[in-house]
Each structure stands twice: as C-alpha cells, then as structure tokens.
XYZ file of C-alpha atoms in Angstrom:
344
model
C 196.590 158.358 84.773
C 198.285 156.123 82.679
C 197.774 157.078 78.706
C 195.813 154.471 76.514
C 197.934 152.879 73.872
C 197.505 153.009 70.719
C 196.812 150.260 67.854
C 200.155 149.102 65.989
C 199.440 150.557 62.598
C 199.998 147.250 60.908
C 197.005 145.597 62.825
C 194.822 148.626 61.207
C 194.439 146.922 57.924
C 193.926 143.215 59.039
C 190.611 144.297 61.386
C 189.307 146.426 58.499
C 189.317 142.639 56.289
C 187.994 140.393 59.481
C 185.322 143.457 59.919
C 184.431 143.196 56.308
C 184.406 139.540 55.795
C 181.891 139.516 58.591
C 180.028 141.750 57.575
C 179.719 139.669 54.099
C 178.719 136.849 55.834
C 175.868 138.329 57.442
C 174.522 139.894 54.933
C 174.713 136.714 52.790
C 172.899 134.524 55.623
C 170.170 137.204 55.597
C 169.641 137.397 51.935
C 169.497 133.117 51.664
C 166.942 133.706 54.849
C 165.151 136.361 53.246
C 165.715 137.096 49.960
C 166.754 133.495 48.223
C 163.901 131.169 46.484
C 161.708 129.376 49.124
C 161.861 125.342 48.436
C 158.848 123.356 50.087
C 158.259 119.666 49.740
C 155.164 117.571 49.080
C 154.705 114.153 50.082
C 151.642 112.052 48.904
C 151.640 109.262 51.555
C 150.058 105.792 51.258
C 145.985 105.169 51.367
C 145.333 104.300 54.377
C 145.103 101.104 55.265
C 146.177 98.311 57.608
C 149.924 98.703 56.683
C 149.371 102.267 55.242
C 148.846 103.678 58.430
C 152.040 102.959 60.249
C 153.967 103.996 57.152
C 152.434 106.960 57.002
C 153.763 107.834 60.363
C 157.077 106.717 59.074
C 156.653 109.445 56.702
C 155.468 112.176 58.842
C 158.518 111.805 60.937
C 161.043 111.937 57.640
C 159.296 115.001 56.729
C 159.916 116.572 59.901
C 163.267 115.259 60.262
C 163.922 116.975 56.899
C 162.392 120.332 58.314
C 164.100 120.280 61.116
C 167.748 119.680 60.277
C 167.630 120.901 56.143
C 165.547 123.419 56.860
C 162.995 122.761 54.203
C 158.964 123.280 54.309
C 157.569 119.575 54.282
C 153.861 118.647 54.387
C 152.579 115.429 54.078
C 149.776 114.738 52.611
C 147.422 111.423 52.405
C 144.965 110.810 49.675
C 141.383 109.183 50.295
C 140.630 105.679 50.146
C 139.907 105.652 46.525
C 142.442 108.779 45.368
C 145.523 107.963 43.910
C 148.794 110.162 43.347
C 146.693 112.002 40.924
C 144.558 113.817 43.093
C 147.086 115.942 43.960
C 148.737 116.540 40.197
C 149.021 120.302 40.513
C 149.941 121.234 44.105
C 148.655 124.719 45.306
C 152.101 125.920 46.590
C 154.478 127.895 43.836
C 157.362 127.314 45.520
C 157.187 123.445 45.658
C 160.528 122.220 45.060
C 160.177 118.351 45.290
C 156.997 116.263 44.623
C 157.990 113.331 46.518
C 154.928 110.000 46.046
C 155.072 107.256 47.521
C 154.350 103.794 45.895
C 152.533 105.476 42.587
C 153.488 108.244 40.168
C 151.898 111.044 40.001
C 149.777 111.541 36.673
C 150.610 113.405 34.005
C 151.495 117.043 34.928
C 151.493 116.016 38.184
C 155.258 117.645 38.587
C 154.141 120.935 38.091
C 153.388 123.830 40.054
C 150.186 126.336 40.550
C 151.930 128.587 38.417
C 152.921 126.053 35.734
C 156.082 125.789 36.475
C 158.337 122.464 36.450
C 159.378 121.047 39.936
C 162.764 120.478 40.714
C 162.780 116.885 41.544
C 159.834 114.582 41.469
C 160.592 111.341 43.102
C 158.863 108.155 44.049
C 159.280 105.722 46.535
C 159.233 102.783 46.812
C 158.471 102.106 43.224
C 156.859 98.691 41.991
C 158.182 98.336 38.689
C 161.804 97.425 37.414
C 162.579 99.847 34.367
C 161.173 103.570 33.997
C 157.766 104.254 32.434
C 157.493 106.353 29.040
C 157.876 109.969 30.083
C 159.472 109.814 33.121
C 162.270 109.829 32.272
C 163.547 112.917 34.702
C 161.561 111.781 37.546
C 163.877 109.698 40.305
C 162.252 106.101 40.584
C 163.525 104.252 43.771
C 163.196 100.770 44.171
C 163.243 99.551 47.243
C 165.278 95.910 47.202
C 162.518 94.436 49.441
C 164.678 90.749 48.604
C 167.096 91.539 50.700
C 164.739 92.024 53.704
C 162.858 88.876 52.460
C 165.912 86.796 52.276
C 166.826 87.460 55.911
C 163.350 86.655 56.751
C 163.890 83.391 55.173
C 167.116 83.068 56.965
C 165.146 83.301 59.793
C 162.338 81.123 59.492
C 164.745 78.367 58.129
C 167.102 78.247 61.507
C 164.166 78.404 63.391
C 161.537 76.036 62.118
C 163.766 72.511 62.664
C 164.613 73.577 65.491
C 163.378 73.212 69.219
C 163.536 76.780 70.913
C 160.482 78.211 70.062
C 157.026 76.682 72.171
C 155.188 77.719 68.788
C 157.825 75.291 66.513
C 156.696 72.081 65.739
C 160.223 70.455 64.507
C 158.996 70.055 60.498
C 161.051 71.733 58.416
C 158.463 73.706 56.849
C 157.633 77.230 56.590
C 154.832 79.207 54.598
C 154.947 82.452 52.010
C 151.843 83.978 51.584
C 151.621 86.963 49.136
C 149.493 88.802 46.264
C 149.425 88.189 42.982
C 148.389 91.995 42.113
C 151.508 93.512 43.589
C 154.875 93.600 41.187
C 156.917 93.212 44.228
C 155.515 90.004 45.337
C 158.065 87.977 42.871
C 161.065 89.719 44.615
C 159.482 89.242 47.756
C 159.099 85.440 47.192
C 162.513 84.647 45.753
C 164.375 86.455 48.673
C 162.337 84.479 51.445
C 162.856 81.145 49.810
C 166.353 82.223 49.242
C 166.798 83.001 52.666
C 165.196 79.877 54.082
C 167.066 77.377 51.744
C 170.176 78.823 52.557
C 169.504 78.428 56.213
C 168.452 74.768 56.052
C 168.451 72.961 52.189
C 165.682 70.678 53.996
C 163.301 73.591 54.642
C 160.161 72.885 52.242
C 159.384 76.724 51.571
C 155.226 76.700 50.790
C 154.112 79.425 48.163
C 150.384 81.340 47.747
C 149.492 83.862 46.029
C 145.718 85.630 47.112
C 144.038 87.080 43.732
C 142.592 89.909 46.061
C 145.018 91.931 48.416
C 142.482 92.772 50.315
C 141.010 89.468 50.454
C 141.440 88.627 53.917
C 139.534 85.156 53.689
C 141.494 83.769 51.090
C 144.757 84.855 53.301
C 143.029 83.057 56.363
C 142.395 79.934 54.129
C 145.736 79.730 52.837
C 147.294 80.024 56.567
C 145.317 77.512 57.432
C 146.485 75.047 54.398
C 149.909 75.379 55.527
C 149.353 74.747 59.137
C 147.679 71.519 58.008
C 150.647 70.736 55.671
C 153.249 71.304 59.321
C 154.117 75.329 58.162
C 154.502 76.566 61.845
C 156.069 80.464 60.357
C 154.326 82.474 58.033
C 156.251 84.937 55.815
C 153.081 87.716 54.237
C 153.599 90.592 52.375
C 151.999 93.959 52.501
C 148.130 94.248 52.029
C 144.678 93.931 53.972
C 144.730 90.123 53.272
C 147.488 90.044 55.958
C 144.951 90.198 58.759
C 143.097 87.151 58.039
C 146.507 85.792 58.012
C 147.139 87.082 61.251
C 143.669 85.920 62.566
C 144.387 82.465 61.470
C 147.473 82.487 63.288
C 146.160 83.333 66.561
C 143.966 79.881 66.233
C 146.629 77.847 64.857
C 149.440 78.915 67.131
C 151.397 79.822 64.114
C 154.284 82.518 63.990
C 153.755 84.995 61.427
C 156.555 87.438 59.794
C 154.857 90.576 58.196
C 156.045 93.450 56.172
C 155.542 96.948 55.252
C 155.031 98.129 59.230
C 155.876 96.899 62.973
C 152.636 95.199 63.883
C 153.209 93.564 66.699
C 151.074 95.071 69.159
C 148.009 93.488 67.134
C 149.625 89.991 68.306
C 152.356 90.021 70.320
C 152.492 85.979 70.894
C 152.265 85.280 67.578
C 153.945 88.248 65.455
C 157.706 86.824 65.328
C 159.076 90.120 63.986
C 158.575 92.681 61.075
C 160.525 93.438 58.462
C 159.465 97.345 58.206
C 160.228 99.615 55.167
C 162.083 102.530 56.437
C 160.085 105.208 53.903
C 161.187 107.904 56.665
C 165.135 107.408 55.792
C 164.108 106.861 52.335
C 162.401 110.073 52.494
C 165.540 111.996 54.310
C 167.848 110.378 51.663
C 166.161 111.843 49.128
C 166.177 115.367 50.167
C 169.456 115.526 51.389
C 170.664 113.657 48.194
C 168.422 116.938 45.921
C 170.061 119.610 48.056
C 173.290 118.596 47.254
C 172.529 118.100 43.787
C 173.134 114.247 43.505
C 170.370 112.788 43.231
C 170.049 111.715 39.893
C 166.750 110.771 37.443
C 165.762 107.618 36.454
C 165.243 104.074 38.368
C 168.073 102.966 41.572
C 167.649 100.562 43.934
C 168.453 101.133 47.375
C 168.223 98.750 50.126
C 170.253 97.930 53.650
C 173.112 99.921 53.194
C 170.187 103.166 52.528
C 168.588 101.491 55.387
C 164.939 101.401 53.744
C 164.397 98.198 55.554
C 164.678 96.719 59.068
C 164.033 93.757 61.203
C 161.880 94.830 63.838
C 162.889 93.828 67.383
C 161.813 90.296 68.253
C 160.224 91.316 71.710
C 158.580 88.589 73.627
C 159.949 85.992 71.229
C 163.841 87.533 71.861
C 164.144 85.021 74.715
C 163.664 82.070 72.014
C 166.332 83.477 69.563
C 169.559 82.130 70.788
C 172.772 84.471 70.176
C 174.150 81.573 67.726
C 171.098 82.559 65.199
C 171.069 86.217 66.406
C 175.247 85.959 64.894
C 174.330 84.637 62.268
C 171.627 86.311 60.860
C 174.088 89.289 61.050
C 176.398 88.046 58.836
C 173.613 87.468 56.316
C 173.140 91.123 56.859
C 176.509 92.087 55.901
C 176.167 89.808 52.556
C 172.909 90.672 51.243
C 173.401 93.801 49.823
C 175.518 92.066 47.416
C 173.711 88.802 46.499
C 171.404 88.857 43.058
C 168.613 88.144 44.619
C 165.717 89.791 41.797
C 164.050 87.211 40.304
C-alpha cells in the first residue's frame, strides 16, 4: 500500500486564512439575514380611477421588481376614492424604511413610523409642483419632465396630420390639446406638445382647451368635438376622467386621440394612436436602488427619458400607417429632448 503524503508545511498556514475568511463571510451573510435592521417599503398608489388603475399596476410590478432583485419588503397600498396620502400618515410597520407616495405628499408626520420614529427616505413621485413645499425639505420630490414626452407627441401629431398615410387624416394641418386647468402639470404638458408639433411642421395650427373639471367628461367631449369642426383630426389629452368623453367623441368623429398617464388602447384600438405612459414602475425601482446605495438625495429633481419615466406606447394597428421616415425621425427627437428647455 502506497503511504499517503503529507501536506507541504508551507500550504498549512495559507488554508488556515482561506478557512477563516470563509468562515467570516458566512457568518456575516447570516447576521445581515438575521440579525441586521429589517427595511420595508410603503407605496401609496394613485386613487383609482380611469388612468389610476393601469398605473397602479405599473406600481405593483416596481414594487415587486424591487423585492425581488434588492431584496426589500414592498407593499403597495391604494387609498379610497376620497383618501389622500394622508390616510396612511403613520404606517403600522416599525421597520418602514421608505415612504414612497405617489402624486401627493404625505401630511404632516406622515414620514414617521408606529413607533415614532423618522423614516429613512420619504419620496414622492411624480410630483406636481416646481420648487419644494415648506417643511419638506428632506423629503425627495421627483418631477417627472412630462414635456419631453409631450413634445414627442407633438412631433408626432405634426408629421402626421398634413400628411396622407393615415385613413383617419384629413390633410389640414391642424391638431388639438385638450387638458385641465386643475392640474400643475398641464402648462408643461401644453408647451411640450405645441413644441413638438411646431417643430415638426411651422404650419401646424396647434388648438388649446383647458376643462375646469378633470373629471368632467362632457366638457372633454364638447371640446373634441370643437376641434373636429375646426379640421383637428389628432387629439393630444392629458391625464384625468375627462379623457373618456374625449375618447367617446373620437370614436364618432373618426378622430385619433394621443393619451397619457397609461396604455389605453384596448378601450379603442382604431382610434387610440398611441400613449405616452409614465413609467412610475422604473421610477419606483430608481428610487430604491438610488436609497440603498445612499444617493439619492432630498429635495426636488427632475427625471425624464434618460430615467425612463416615460414611453411611447407601441402604435399597434396604426404601425402600418407610420412610415420608417417618421418612425427615424421621431428617434432623433428622442435623443434631443432630454436636453431642450422645454418648462414653460
């Protein structure tokens, strides 16, 4: 029988370290597993609603995106039709970590926890306003640049209006924005789709309304109908209830109709052009990943294209009516927006 042989004696000491240093290790993953501060994460959603609803899906699948790969407790949470952030100022769960609201900030107190506490980050999306209110001044306010999303709506519109490609285009350069006068964003919204339609064709006449009501979806449905008489053949509306006398008006009319906030296309599919969806589920993730690694900072940003909160939704049905010469360009608008002053 042949004898075993032995170890050289200077390999000894080097397995001793490896053995250690792995033993280190472990014992460090257990205690972060075990033993290290639980962090959970509370998202107050949007009210539901004819836009709110998609969104809110949006949302659900950032928080489990963030679950999944950070490894972070999320739970989403949607208040009643007439609760605001507020209902939900003093979340149940000690070891929230991040108050994340979406649209309105949470009331006063509203970033602490059961035990009193302060929370780590409280953040909200998709925030109307453009400068920080008094006293939150170490909450994270992100504006979403909803211009630049406009604009390439406008881009759209503009190419296609004068032109021949679409059955539902009646060759007048004129195209319709239809928005309410009770949200803050509407301005930005406005000046990026007239922005975007002018630059497309300087002949475009770019028709403006403003419903007092966003959930006045009569006054929507009359102003739709205005602009069809006055040759608008593509609506631009922004988010709210208003939108669906919009849309309703547009089935009659044989108008194309761009809406934002969520892909609703299925409601229409003839007459629903495209979307231009607010990506609150990467704005979500972003958030998050930006708090673990201690970067994001307080106070009011902007983030748009290049932090993907917005997207063109595909164009479906109507993508055999978009020729690649207006699919080219409206990527190259794409690549520019993020840098044109578009806020009004």
């Amino acid at each position: 029988m042949r004898a075993k042989k032995a170890l050289p004696s200077s390999s000894i000491p080097r397995l001793v370290t490896i053995f250690c240093l792995l033993l280190l290790a472990f014992l460090g993953s257990s205690c972060s597993r075990s033993g290290g501060p639980s962090r959970s994460v509370l998202v107050l959603g949007f009210r539901e609603g004819i836009a709110g609803r998609e969104r809110n899906s949006l949302l659900d699948y950032g928080c489990r995106k963030a679950g999944s790969e950070l490894g972070l407790e999320t739970e989403l949470v949607v208040p009643g039709p007439w609760e605001g952030a507020d209902a939900y100022a003093r979340p149940e769960d000690p070891s929230l970590w991040m108050l994340l609201s979406c649209g309105e900030e949470p009331a006063a107190g509203g970033n602490l926890s059961r035990d009193g506490s302060p929370v780590s980050h409280t953040v909200i999306l998709d925030y109307p306003g453009n400068s920080v209110p008094p006293g939150g001044e170490g909450n994270a306010y992100i504006r979403y640049r909803v211009e630049e999303g406009a604009y390439l709506c406008g881009f759209l519109a503009g190419r296609l209006t004068s032109g021949s490609d679409h059955p539902l285009v009646n060759r007048l350069p004129v195209v319709a924005f239809i928005g309410c006068a009770g949200d803050p964003r509407t301005a930005r919204y406005q000046t990026g789709f007239v922005r975007g339609a002018l630059a497309a064709n300087p002949q475009v006449n770019p028709l403006s309304y403003l419903v007092g009501d966003c959930r006045d979806e009569a006054q929507g449905s009359a102003f739709a109908q205005d602009a069809a008489r006055k040759g608008a053949d593509i609506v631009f509306c922004t988010p709210g209830d208003f939108s669906d006398g919009v849309l309703r008006a547009a089935q009659s009319l044989g108008l194309l109709v761009i809406l934002a906030g969520s892909d609703r296309s299925a409601e229409s599919p003839s007459h629903v052009l495209t979307s231009l969806i607010l990506r609150d589920d990467n704005a979500l993730f972003r958030a998050v990943y930006l708090a673990l690694r201690d970067e994001l900072r307080p106070g009011l940003q902007e983030w748009g294209v290049r932090e993907g909160v917005w997207a063109l939704a595909p164009f479906r049905g109507h993508d055999v009516y978009i020729r690649r010469e207006l699919k080219e360009a409206l990527a190259v608008e794409e690549e520019k927006v993020a840098d044109m002053k578009l806020s009004p």
